[in-house]
C-alpha cells in the first residue's frame, strides 16, 4: 500500500514502516504505533490510519477507534500554538464563552480546530485549577486570567 499525503514526506515513510514492523503481531500494538507515528508526522491523518491498519493487518475501525478514544491522539494538524480555553464552571460563569466566540470570529476556528495557516489550535478543557483567575486561557505554557473578549487580539498577536 502506498502512503501519499501532503504532510507525510518520503523521509518519514521508512520510519513509519520500521515502527509498524517492530510491532507487527504484538498485543496492544495500536497505541504505541499511533503514538510513535504521531511523533513523526505531528498528527494522524486518515491516510496514515489506513496505512497503519493495513500494516498491522487490523481493521481500520479498530485503529480509528483507538485514535479517536484517547485525547493524546489528534486526527487534525496541530497549530504552532495551542490555545486552551477553560470551560469549567467558574470560567463559564465569568464569561469564557464570550472569549472563545471572539477567538472564533477573529481566527475562524471553533474548538477542536486549527487555523488554515496552522498558527493556532483551539481546545476546550475542563477546570485548569486556577479558578480564582477565571476566565482562564492558556496559550502554550502561558496562563492568562481575567481574560475579556476585547483582550483576545492583543493577547494572541505576539504568538507567531
Ligand atoms: S473553572 Fe476554569 S480554572 Fe477552574
mmCIF file of C-alpha atoms and ligand atoms in Angstrom:
data_model
loop_
_atom_site.group_PDB
_atom_site.id
_atom_site.type_symbol
_atom_site.label_atom_id
_atom_site.label_comp_id
_atom_site.label_asym_id
_atom_site.label_seq_id
_atom_site.Cartn_x
_atom_site.Cartn_y
_atom_site.Cartn_z
ATOM 1 C CA UNK A 1 0.000 0.000 0.000
ATOM 2 C CA UNK A 2 1.272 3.457 -0.891
ATOM 3 C CA UNK A 3 1.160 6.288 1.595
ATOM 4 C CA UNK A 4 0.559 9.610 -0.116
ATOM 5 C CA UNK A 5 -0.298 12.679 1.917
ATOM 6 C CA UNK A 6 0.957 16.280 1.729
ATOM 7 C CA UNK A 7 2.054 16.210 5.382
ATOM 8 C CA UNK A 8 3.946 12.917 5.093
ATOM 9 C CA UNK A 9 7.355 13.261 3.459
ATOM 10 C CA UNK A 10 9.263 10.469 1.730
ATOM 11 C CA UNK A 11 11.787 10.525 4.633
ATOM 12 C CA UNK A 12 9.015 9.758 7.114
ATOM 13 C CA UNK A 13 7.785 6.623 5.369
ATOM 14 C CA UNK A 14 10.720 4.283 6.183
ATOM 15 C CA UNK A 15 10.496 5.370 9.828
ATOM 16 C CA UNK A 16 6.780 4.611 9.887
ATOM 17 C CA UNK A 17 7.430 1.243 8.226
ATOM 18 C CA UNK A 18 10.010 0.452 10.883
ATOM 19 C CA UNK A 19 7.559 1.253 13.703
ATOM 20 C CA UNK A 20 4.846 -0.894 12.135
ATOM 21 C CA UNK A 21 7.230 -3.789 11.515
ATOM 22 C CA UNK A 22 8.554 -3.647 15.092
ATOM 23 C CA UNK A 23 5.011 -4.001 16.485
ATOM 24 C CA UNK A 24 3.520 -6.393 13.965
ATOM 25 C CA UNK A 25 1.535 -9.184 15.656
ATOM 26 C CA UNK A 26 2.257 -7.718 19.083
ATOM 27 C CA UNK A 27 -0.624 -7.495 21.556
ATOM 28 C CA UNK A 28 -1.633 -3.918 22.217
ATOM 29 C CA UNK A 29 0.383 -2.651 19.247
ATOM 30 C CA UNK A 30 -2.078 0.037 18.206
ATOM 31 C CA UNK A 31 -1.387 2.579 20.952
ATOM 32 C CA UNK A 32 2.428 2.588 20.676
ATOM 33 C CA UNK A 33 2.288 2.571 16.871
ATOM 34 C CA UNK A 34 -0.113 5.518 16.838
ATOM 35 C CA UNK A 35 1.934 7.407 19.412
ATOM 36 C CA UNK A 36 5.262 6.910 17.644
ATOM 37 C CA UNK A 37 3.711 7.670 14.258
ATOM 38 C CA UNK A 38 2.143 10.850 15.602
ATOM 39 C CA UNK A 39 5.535 11.885 16.976
ATOM 40 C CA UNK A 40 6.902 11.677 13.430
ATOM 41 C CA UNK A 41 4.057 13.249 11.452
ATOM 42 C CA UNK A 42 2.706 15.598 14.130
ATOM 43 C CA UNK A 43 -0.830 14.228 13.937
ATOM 44 C CA UNK A 44 -2.711 11.256 12.473
ATOM 45 C CA UNK A 45 -4.201 11.972 9.048
ATOM 46 C CA UNK A 46 -6.718 9.397 7.775
ATOM 47 C CA UNK A 47 -4.277 8.153 5.155
ATOM 48 C CA UNK A 48 -1.898 7.252 7.981
ATOM 49 C CA UNK A 49 -4.644 5.481 9.938
ATOM 50 C CA UNK A 50 -5.323 3.404 6.810
ATOM 51 C CA UNK A 51 -1.625 2.708 6.329
ATOM 52 C CA UNK A 52 -1.209 1.584 9.942
ATOM 53 C CA UNK A 53 -4.263 -0.699 9.831
ATOM 54 C CA UNK A 54 -3.025 -2.222 6.590
ATOM 55 C CA UNK A 55 0.497 -2.623 8.017
ATOM 56 C CA UNK A 56 -0.672 -4.172 11.282
ATOM 57 C CA UNK A 57 -3.317 -6.211 9.471
ATOM 58 C CA UNK A 58 -6.046 -4.860 11.726
ATOM 59 C CA UNK A 59 -9.456 -3.469 10.799
ATOM 60 C CA UNK A 60 -9.459 0.261 10.148
ATOM 61 C CA UNK A 61 -12.323 0.614 12.652
ATOM 62 C CA UNK A 62 -10.107 -0.764 15.410
ATOM 63 C CA UNK A 63 -7.213 1.619 14.728
ATOM 64 C CA UNK A 64 -9.539 4.577 14.226
ATOM 65 C CA UNK A 65 -11.440 3.651 17.389
ATOM 66 C CA UNK A 66 -8.238 3.865 19.445
ATOM 67 C CA UNK A 67 -7.122 7.083 17.712
ATOM 68 C CA UNK A 68 -10.427 8.814 18.475
ATOM 69 C CA UNK A 69 -10.796 7.436 22.009
ATOM 70 C CA UNK A 70 -7.617 8.851 23.546
ATOM 71 C CA UNK A 71 -7.207 12.616 23.793
ATOM 72 C CA UNK A 72 -3.470 12.070 23.331
ATOM 73 C CA UNK A 73 -4.119 11.485 19.636
ATOM 74 C CA UNK A 74 -5.115 14.117 17.127
ATOM 75 C CA UNK A 75 -6.653 13.463 13.723
ATOM 76 C CA UNK A 76 -6.241 17.072 12.704
ATOM 77 C CA UNK A 77 -3.000 19.013 12.321
ATOM 78 C CA UNK A 78 -1.989 20.987 15.370
ATOM 79 C CA UNK A 79 -1.205 24.665 15.171
ATOM 80 C CA UNK A 80 2.162 26.090 16.181
ATOM 81 C CA UNK A 81 0.391 27.416 19.269
ATOM 82 C CA UNK A 82 -2.323 25.742 21.302
ATOM 83 C CA UNK A 83 -4.961 27.867 22.960
ATOM 84 C CA UNK A 84 -6.722 26.079 25.801
ATOM 85 C CA UNK A 85 -9.957 27.673 26.910
ATOM 86 C CA UNK A 86 -11.250 26.559 30.294
ATOM 87 C CA UNK A 87 -14.915 25.610 30.221
ATOM 88 C CA UNK A 88 -15.048 24.743 33.917
ATOM 89 C CA UNK A 89 -17.849 26.225 35.987
ATOM 90 C CA UNK A 90 -16.006 29.275 37.336
ATOM 91 C CA UNK A 91 -14.704 30.221 33.904
ATOM 92 C CA UNK A 92 -18.095 29.604 32.344
ATOM 93 C CA UNK A 93 -19.822 31.884 34.834
ATOM 94 C CA UNK A 94 -17.176 34.580 34.291
ATOM 95 C CA UNK A 95 -17.684 34.618 30.534
ATOM 96 C CA UNK A 96 -15.242 32.249 28.825
ATOM 97 C CA UNK A 97 -17.859 31.631 26.123
ATOM 98 C CA UNK A 98 -17.667 35.273 25.017
ATOM 99 C CA UNK A 99 -13.889 34.904 24.873
ATOM 100 C CA UNK A 100 -13.999 31.745 22.738
ATOM 101 C CA UNK A 101 -16.586 33.363 20.452
ATOM 102 C CA UNK A 102 -14.207 36.247 19.910
ATOM 103 C CA UNK A 103 -11.390 33.821 19.098
ATOM 104 C CA UNK A 104 -13.686 32.051 16.636
ATOM 105 C CA UNK A 105 -14.621 35.334 14.965
ATOM 106 C CA UNK A 106 -11.056 36.649 14.794
ATOM 107 C CA UNK A 107 -9.349 33.476 13.647
ATOM 108 C CA UNK A 108 -12.120 31.443 12.047
ATOM 109 C CA UNK A 109 -11.742 28.381 14.261
ATOM 110 C CA UNK A 110 -14.020 26.562 16.624
ATOM 111 C CA UNK A 111 -12.968 24.263 19.451
ATOM 112 C CA UNK A 112 -11.055 21.287 18.133
ATOM 113 C CA UNK A 113 -9.965 23.171 15.012
ATOM 114 C CA UNK A 114 -6.738 24.625 13.674
ATOM 115 C CA UNK A 115 -6.356 27.799 11.612
ATOM 116 C CA UNK A 116 -5.574 27.257 7.918
ATOM 117 C CA UNK A 117 -2.111 28.767 8.378
ATOM 118 C CA UNK A 118 -1.565 26.371 11.313
ATOM 119 C CA UNK A 119 -0.858 29.232 13.656
ATOM 120 C CA UNK A 120 -3.399 28.310 16.340
ATOM 121 C CA UNK A 121 -5.323 25.288 17.551
ATOM 122 C CA UNK A 122 -8.222 25.940 19.893
ATOM 123 C CA UNK A 123 -9.050 23.377 22.571
ATOM 124 C CA UNK A 124 -11.724 23.340 25.223
ATOM 125 C CA UNK A 125 -10.561 21.963 28.561
ATOM 126 C CA UNK A 126 -12.092 21.346 31.973
ATOM 127 C CA UNK A 127 -11.044 23.232 35.111
ATOM 128 C CA UNK A 128 -7.377 24.171 34.945
ATOM 129 C CA UNK A 129 -7.163 24.578 38.699
ATOM 130 C CA UNK A 130 -6.851 28.361 38.519
ATOM 131 C CA UNK A 131 -10.496 29.237 39.175
ATOM 132 C CA UNK A 132 -9.538 32.378 41.114
ATOM 133 C CA UNK A 133 -8.270 33.771 37.802
ATOM 134 C CA UNK A 134 -11.420 32.923 35.817
ATOM 135 C CA UNK A 135 -11.958 33.143 32.944
ATOM 136 C CA UNK A 136 -8.699 31.465 32.026
ATOM 137 C CA UNK A 137 -6.910 30.951 28.713
ATOM 138 C CA UNK A 138 -3.658 29.030 28.434
ATOM 139 C CA UNK A 139 -1.567 29.645 25.344
ATOM 140 C CA UNK A 140 1.251 27.106 25.066
ATOM 141 C CA UNK A 141 2.802 27.410 28.569
ATOM 142 C CA UNK A 142 1.413 30.873 29.373
ATOM 143 C CA UNK A 143 -1.616 31.293 31.616
ATOM 144 C CA UNK A 144 -3.867 34.345 31.270
ATOM 145 C CA UNK A 145 -6.546 35.127 33.839
ATOM 146 C CA UNK A 146 -9.459 37.546 33.824
ATOM 147 C CA UNK A 147 -9.478 37.497 30.039
ATOM 148 C CA UNK A 148 -12.071 39.657 28.295
ATOM 149 C CA UNK A 149 -13.133 39.391 24.644
ATOM 150 C CA UNK A 150 -11.572 42.753 23.875
ATOM 151 C CA UNK A 151 -8.153 41.494 25.060
ATOM 152 C CA UNK A 152 -8.132 38.467 22.782
ATOM 153 C CA UNK A 153 -6.450 40.017 19.783
ATOM 154 C CA UNK A 154 -3.672 41.842 21.647
ATOM 155 C CA UNK A 155 -3.040 38.800 23.804
ATOM 156 C CA UNK A 156 -2.658 36.433 20.864
ATOM 157 C CA UNK A 157 -0.947 38.664 18.351
ATOM 158 C CA UNK A 158 2.612 38.045 19.578
ATOM 159 C CA UNK A 159 2.289 34.279 19.065
ATOM 160 C CA UNK A 160 3.541 33.944 15.527
HETATM 161 S S1 LIG B 1 -13.052 26.599 36.156
HETATM 162 FE FE1 LIG B 1 -11.537 27.466 34.894
HETATM 163 S S2 LIG B 1 -9.758 27.258 36.070
HETATM 164 FE FE2 LIG B 1 -11.263 26.293 37.273
#
